[in-house]
JSON list of C-alpha atoms in Angstrom, two decimals:
[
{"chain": "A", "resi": 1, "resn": "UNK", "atom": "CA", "xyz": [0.00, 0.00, 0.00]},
{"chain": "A", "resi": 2, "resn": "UNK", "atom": "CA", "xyz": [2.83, 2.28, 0.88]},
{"chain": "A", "resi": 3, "resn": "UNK", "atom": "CA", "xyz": [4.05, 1.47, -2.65]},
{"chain": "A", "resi": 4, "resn": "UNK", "atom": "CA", "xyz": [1.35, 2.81, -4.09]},
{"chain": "A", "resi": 5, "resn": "UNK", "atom": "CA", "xyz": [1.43, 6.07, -3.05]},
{"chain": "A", "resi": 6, "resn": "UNK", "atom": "CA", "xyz": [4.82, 6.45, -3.36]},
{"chain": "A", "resi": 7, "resn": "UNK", "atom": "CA", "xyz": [4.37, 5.61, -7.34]},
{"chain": "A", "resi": 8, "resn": "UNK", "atom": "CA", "xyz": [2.42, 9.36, -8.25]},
{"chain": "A", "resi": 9, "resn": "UNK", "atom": "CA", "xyz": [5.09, 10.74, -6.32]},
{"chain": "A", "resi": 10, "resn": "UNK", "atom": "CA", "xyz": [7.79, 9.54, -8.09]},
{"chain": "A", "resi": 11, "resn": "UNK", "atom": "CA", "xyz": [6.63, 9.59, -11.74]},
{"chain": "A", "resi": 12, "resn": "UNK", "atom": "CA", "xyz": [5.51, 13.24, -10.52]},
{"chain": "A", "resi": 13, "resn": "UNK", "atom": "CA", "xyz": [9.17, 14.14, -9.80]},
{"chain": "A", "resi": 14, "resn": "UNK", "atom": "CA", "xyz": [10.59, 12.10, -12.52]},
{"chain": "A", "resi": 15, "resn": "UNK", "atom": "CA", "xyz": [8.61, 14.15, -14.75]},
{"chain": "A", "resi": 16, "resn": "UNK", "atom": "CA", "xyz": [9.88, 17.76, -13.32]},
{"chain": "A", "resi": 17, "resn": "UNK", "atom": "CA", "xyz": [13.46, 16.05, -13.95]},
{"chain": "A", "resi": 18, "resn": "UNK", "atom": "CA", "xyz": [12.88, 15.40, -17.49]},
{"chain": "A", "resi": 19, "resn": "UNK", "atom": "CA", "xyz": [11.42, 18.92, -18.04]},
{"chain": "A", "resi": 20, "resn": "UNK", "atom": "CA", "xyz": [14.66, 20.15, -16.31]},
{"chain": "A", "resi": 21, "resn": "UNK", "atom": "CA", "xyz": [17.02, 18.07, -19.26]},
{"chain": "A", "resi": 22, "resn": "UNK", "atom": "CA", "xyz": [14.75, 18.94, -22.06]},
{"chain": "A", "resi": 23, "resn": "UNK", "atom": "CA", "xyz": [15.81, 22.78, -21.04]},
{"chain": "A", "resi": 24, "resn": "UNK", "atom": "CA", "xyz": [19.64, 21.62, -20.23]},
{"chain": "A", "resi": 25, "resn": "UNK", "atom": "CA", "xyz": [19.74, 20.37, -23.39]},
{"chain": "A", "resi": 26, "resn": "UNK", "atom": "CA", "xyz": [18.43, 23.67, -24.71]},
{"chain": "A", "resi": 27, "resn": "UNK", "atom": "CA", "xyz": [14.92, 22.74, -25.83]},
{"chain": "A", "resi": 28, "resn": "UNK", "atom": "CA", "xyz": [11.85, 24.53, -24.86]},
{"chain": "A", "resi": 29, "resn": "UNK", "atom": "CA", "xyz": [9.47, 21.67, -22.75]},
{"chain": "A", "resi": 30, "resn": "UNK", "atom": "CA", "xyz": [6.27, 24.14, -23.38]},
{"chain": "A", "resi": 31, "resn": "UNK", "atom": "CA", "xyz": [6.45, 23.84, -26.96]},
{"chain": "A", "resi": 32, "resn": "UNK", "atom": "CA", "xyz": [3.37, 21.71, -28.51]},
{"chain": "A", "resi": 33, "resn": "UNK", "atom": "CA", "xyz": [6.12, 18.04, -29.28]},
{"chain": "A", "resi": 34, "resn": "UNK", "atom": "CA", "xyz": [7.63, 18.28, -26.07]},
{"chain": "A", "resi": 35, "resn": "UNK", "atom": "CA", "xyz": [4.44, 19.27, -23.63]},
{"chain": "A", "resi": 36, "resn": "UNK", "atom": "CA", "xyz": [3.55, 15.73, -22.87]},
{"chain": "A", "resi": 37, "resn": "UNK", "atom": "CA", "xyz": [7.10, 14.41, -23.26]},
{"chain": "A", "resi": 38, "resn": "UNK", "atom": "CA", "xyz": [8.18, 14.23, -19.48]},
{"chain": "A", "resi": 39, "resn": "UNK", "atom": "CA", "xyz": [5.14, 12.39, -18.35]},
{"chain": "A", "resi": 40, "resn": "UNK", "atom": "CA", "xyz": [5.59, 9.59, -21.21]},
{"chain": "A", "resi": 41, "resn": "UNK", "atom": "CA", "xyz": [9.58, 9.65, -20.52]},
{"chain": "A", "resi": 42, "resn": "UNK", "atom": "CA", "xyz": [8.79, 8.91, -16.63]},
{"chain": "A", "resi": 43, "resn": "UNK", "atom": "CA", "xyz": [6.25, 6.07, -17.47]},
{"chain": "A", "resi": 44, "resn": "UNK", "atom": "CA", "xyz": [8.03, 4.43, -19.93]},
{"chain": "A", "resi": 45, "resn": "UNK", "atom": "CA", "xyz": [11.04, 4.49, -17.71]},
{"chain": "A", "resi": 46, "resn": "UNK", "atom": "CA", "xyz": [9.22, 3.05, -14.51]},
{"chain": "A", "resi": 47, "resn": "UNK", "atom": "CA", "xyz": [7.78, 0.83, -16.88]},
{"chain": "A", "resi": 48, "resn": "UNK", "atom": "CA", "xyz": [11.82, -0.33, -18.32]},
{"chain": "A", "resi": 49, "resn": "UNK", "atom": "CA", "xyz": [12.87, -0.75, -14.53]},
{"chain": "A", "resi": 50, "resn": "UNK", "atom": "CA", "xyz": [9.41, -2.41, -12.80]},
{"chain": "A", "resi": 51, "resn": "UNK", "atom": "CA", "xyz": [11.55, -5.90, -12.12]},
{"chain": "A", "resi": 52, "resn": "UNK", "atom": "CA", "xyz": [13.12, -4.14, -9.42]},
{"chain": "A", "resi": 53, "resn": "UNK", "atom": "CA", "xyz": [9.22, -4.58, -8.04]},
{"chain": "A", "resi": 54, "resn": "UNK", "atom": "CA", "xyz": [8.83, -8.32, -8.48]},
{"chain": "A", "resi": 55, "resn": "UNK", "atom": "CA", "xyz": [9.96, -11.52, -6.73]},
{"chain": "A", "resi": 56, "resn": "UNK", "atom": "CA", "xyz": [11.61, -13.81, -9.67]},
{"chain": "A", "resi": 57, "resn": "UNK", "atom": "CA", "xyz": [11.71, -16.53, -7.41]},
{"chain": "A", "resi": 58, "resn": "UNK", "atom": "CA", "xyz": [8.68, -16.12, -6.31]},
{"chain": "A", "resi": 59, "resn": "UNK", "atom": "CA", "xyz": [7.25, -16.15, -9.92]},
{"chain": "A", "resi": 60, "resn": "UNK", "atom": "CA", "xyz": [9.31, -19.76, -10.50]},
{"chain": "A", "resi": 61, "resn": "UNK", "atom": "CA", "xyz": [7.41, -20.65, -7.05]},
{"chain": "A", "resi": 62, "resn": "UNK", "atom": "CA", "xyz": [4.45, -19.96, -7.95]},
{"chain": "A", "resi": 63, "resn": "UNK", "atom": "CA", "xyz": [4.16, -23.21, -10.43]},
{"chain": "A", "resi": 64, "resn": "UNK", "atom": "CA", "xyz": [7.01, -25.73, -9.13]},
{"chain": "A", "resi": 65, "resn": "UNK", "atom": "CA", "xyz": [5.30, -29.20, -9.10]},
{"chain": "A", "resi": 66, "resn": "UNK", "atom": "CA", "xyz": [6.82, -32.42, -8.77]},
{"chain": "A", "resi": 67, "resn": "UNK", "atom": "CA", "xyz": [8.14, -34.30, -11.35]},
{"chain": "A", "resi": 68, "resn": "UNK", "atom": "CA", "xyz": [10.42, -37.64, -12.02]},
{"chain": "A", "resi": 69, "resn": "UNK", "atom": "CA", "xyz": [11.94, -36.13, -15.05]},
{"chain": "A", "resi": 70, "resn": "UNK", "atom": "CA", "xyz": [15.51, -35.66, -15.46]},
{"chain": "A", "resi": 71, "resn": "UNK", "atom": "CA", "xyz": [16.84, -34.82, -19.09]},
{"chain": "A", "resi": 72, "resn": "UNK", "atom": "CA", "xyz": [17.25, -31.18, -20.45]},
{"chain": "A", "resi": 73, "resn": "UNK", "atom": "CA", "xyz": [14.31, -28.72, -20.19]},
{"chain": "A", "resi": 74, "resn": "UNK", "atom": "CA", "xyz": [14.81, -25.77, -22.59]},
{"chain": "A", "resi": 75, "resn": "UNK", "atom": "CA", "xyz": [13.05, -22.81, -23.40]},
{"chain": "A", "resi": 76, "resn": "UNK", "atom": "CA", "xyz": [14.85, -21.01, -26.00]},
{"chain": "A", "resi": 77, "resn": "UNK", "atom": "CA", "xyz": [14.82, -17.41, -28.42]},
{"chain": "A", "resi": 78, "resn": "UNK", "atom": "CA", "xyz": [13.39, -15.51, -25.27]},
{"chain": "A", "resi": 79, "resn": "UNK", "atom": "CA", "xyz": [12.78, -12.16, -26.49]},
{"chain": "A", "resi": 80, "resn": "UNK", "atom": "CA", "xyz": [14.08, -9.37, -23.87]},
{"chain": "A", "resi": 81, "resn": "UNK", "atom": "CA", "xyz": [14.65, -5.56, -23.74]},
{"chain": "A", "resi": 82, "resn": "UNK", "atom": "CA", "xyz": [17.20, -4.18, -21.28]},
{"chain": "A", "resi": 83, "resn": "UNK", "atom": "CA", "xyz": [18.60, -1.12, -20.02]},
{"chain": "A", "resi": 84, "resn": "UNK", "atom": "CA", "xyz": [22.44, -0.26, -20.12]},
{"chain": "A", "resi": 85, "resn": "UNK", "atom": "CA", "xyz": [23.30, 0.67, -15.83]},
{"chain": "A", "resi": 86, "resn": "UNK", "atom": "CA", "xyz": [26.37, 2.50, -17.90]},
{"chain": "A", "resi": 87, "resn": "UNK", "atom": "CA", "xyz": [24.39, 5.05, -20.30]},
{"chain": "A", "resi": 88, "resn": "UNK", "atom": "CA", "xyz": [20.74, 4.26, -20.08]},
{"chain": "A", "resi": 89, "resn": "UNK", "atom": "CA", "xyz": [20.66, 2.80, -23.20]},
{"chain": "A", "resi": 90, "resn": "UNK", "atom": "CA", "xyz": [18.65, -0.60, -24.72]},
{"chain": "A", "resi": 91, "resn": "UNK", "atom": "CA", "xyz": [19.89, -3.40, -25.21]},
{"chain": "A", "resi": 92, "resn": "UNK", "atom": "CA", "xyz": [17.71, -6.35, -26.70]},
{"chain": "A", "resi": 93, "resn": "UNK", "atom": "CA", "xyz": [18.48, -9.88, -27.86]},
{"chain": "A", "resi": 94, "resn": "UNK", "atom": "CA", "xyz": [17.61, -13.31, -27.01]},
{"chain": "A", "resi": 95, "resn": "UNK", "atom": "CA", "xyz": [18.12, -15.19, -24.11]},
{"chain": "A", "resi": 96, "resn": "UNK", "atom": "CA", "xyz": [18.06, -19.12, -24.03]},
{"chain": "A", "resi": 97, "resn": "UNK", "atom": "CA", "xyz": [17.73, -21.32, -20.60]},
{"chain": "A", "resi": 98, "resn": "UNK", "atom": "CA", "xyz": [18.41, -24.85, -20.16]},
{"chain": "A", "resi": 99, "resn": "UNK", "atom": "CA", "xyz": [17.74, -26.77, -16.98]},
{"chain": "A", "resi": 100, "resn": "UNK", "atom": "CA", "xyz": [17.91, -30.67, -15.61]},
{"chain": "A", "resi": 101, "resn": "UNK", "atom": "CA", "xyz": [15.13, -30.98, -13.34]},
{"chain": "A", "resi": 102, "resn": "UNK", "atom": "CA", "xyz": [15.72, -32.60, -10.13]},
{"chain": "A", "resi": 103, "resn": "UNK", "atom": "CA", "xyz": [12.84, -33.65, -9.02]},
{"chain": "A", "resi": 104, "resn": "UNK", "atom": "CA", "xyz": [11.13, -30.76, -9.56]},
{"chain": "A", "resi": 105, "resn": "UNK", "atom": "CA", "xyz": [9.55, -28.76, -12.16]},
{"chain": "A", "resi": 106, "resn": "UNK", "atom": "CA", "xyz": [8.40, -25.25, -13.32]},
{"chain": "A", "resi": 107, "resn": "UNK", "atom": "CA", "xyz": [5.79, -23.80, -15.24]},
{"chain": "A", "resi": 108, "resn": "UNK", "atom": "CA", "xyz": [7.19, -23.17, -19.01]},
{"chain": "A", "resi": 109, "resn": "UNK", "atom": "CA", "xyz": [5.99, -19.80, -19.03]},
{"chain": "A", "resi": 110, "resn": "UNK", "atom": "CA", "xyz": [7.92, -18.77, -15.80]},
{"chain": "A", "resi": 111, "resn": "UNK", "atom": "CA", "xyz": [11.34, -19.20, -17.48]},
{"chain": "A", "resi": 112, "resn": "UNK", "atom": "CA", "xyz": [10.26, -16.21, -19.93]},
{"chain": "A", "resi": 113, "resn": "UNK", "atom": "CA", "xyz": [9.17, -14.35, -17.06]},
{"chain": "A", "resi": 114, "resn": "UNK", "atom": "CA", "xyz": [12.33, -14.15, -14.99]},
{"chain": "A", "resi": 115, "resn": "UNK", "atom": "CA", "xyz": [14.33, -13.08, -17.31]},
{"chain": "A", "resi": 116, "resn": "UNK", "atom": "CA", "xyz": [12.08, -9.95, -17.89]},
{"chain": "A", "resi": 117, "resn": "UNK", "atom": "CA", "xyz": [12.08, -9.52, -13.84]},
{"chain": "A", "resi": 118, "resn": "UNK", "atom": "CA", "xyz": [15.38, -8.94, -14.32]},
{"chain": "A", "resi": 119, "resn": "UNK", "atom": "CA", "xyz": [16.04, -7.33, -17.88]},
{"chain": "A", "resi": 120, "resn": "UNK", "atom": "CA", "xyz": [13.83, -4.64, -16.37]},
{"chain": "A", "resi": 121, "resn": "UNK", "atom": "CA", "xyz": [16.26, -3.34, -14.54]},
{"chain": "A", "resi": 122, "resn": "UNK", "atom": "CA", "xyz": [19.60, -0.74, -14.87]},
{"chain": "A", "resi": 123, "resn": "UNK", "atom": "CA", "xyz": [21.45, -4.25, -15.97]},
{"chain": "A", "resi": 124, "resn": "UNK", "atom": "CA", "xyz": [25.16, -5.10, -17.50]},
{"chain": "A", "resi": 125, "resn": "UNK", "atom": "CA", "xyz": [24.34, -8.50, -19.60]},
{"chain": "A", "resi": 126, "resn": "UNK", "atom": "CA", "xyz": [27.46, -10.07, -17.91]},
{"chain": "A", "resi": 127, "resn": "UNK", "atom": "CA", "xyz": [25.07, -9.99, -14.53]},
{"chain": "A", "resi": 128, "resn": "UNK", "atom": "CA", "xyz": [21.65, -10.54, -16.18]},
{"chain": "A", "resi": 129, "resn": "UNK", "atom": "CA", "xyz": [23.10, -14.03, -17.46]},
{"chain": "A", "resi": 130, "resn": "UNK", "atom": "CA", "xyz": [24.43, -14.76, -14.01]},
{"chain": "A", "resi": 131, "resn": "UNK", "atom": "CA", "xyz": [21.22, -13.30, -11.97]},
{"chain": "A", "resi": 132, "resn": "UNK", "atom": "CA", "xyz": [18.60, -15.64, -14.07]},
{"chain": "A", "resi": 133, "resn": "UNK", "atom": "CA", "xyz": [21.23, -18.55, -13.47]},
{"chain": "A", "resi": 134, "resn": "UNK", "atom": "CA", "xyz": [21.10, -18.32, -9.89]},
{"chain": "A", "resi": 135, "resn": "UNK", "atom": "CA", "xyz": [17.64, -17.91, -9.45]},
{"chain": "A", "resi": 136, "resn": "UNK", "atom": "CA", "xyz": [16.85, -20.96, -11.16]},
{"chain": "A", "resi": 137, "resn": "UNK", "atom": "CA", "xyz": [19.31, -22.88, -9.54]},
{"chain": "A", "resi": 138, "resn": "UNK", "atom": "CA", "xyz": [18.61, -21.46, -5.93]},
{"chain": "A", "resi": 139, "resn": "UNK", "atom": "CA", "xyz": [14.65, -22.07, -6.36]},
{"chain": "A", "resi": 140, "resn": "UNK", "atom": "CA", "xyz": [14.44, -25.09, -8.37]},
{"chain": "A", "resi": 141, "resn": "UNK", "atom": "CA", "xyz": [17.61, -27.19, -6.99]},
{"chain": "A", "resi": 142, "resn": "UNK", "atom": "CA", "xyz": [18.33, -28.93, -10.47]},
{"chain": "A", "resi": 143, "resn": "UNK", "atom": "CA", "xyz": [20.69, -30.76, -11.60]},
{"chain": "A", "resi": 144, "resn": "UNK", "atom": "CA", "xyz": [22.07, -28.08, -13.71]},
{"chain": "A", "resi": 145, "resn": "UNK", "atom": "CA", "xyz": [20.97, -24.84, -15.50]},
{"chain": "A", "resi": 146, "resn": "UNK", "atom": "CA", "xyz": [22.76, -23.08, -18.14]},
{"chain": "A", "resi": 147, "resn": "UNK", "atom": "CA", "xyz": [22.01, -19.62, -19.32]},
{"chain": "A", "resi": 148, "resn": "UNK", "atom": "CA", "xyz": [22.75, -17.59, -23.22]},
{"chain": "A", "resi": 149, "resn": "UNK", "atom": "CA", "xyz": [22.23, -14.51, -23.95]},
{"chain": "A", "resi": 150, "resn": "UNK", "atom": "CA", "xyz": [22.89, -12.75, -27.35]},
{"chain": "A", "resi": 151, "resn": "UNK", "atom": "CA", "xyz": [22.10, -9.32, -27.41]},
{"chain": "A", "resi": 152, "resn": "UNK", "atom": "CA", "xyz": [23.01, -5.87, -29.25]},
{"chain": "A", "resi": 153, "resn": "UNK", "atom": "CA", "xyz": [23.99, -2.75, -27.37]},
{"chain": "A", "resi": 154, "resn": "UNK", "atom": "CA", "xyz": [22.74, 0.56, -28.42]},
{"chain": "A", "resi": 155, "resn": "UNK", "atom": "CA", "xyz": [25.89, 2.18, -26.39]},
{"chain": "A", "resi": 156, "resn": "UNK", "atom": "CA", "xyz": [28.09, 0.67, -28.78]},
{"chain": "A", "resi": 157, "resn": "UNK", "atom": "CA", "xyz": [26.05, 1.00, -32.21]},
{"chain": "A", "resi": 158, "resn": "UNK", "atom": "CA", "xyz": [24.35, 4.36, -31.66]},
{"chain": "A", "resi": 159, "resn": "UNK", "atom": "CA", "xyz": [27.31, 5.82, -29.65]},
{"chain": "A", "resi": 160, "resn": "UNK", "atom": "CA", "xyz": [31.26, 5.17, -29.36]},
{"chain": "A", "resi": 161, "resn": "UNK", "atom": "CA", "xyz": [32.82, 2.94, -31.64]},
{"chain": "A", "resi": 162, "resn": "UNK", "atom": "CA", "xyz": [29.01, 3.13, -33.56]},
{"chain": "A", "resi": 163, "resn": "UNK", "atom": "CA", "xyz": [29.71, -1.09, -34.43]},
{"chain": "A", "resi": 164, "resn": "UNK", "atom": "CA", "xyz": [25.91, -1.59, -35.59]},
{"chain": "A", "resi": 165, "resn": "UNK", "atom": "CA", "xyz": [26.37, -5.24, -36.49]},
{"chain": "A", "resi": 166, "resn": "UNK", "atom": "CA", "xyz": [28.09, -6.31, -33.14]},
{"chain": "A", "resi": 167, "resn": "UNK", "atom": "CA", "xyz": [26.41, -9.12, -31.37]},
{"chain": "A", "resi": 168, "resn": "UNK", "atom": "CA", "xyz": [27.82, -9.74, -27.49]},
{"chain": "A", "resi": 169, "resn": "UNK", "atom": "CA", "xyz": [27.40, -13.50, -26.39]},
{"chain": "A", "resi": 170, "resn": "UNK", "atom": "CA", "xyz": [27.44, -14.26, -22.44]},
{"chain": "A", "resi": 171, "resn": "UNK", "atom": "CA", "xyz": [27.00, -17.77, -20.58]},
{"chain": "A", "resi": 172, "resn": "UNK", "atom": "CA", "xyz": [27.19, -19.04, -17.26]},
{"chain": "A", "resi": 173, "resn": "UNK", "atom": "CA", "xyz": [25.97, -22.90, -16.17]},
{"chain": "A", "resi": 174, "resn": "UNK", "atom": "CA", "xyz": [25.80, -24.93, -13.22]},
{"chain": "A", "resi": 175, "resn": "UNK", "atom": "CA", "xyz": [26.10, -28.91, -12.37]},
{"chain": "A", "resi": 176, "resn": "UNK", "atom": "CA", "xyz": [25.57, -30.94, -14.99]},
{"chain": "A", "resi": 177, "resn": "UNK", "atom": "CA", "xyz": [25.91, -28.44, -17.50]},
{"chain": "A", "resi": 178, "resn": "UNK", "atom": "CA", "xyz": [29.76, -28.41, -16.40]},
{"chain": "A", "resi": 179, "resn": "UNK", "atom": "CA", "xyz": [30.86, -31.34, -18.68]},
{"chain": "A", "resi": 180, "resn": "UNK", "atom": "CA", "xyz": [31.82, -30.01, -22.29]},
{"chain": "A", "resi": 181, "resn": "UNK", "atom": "CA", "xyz": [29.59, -32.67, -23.63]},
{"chain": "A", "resi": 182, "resn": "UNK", "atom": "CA", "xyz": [26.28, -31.29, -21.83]},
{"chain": "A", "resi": 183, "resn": "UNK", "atom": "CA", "xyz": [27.08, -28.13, -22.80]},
{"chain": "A", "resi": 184, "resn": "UNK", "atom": "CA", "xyz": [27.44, -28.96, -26.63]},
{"chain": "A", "resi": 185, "resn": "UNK", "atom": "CA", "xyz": [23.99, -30.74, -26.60]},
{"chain": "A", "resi": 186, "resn": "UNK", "atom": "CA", "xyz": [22.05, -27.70, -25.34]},
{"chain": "A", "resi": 187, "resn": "UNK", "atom": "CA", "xyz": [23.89, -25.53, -27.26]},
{"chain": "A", "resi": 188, "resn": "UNK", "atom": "CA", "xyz": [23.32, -28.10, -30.49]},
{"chain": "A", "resi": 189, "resn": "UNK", "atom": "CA", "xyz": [19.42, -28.15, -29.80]},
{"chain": "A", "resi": 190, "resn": "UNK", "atom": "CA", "xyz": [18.98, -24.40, -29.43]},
{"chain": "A", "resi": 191, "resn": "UNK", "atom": "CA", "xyz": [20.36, -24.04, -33.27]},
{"chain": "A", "resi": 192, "resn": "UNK", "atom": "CA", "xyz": [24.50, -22.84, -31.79]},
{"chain": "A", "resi": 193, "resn": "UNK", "atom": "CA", "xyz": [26.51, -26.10, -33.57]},
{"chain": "A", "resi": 194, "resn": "UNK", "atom": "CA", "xyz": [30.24, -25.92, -33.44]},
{"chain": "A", "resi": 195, "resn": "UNK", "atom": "CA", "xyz": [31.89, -25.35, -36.70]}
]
């Protein structure tokens, strides 16, 4: 409830902020294009950082059940949109999450949602890889769980070296997944073969 209030509040100042840059950056925020600008900027941007709101684990909770399965569980080409902690900038990609259930189970759709819990917030991709990792492997207790993101910054295509075709690759894994041979099979059936 306390939340709640606190939400007008903030988009209220986050909207006087924006107004403020608009002039810094030596725009006028009263002309007609830029009147409504500051309240949009201040939703959309409370929308881009609402997982630091949620409960990922909580989410994965929410629909464990059991189950004597134990080979590879993947859910693959999960869309995401992030923000750069380093210049508030996107960046979007894929992320792709294999797991070997140990006795346990989770809702399909939860896999999705934890990795927008925590692309929607200020993020590096080096931690969002690591951050969905753990939570899967603290919650669920699998065998293993291995994690893949590919992903393009806007930092470096719009701005700095301006490389628009670069692609950045991160992975971190767990348990099972720590034999090469594991590692090649997931990576094999999400479409990544070794050439």
């Amino acid at each position: 409830m306390n939340q709640d209030k606190q939400q007008p509040s903030v988009q209220l100042e986050l909207q006087e902020h924006y107004g403020q840059i608009l002039s810094l950056l030596g725009e006028d925020p009263q002309r007609e294009g830029l009147l409504k600008t500051p309240e949009r900027v201040a939703k959309a941007l409370q929308f881009l950082t609402s997982g630091y709101q949620q409960d990922p684990e909580a989410i994965l909770r929410g629909a464990m059940f059991r189950e004597d399965y134990r080979q590879m569980v993947i859910v693959k080409d999960i869309d995401f949109f992030s923000m750069c902690e380093h210049h508030m900038l996107p960046f979007f990609g894929k992320a792709h999450i294999g797991y070997i259930p140990n006795g346990y189970i989770t809702g399909l759709s939860k896999l999705p949602r934890v990795v927008d819990v925590f692309a929607r917030r200020l993020q590096v991709q080096e931690r969002l890889t690591t951050q969905i990792k753990s939570c899967i492997q603290k919650t669920l207790n699998p065998l293993g769980v291995i994690v893949v993101i590919e992903a393009q910054h806007m930092c470096m295509q719009m701005r700095g070296v301006e490389k628009q075709n670069s692609l950045t690759t991160t992975s971190d894994f767990t348990g099972a997944f720590s034999e090469a041979k594991t590692r090649e099979e997931f990576m094999q059936l999400i479409g990544h073969s070794r050439r």
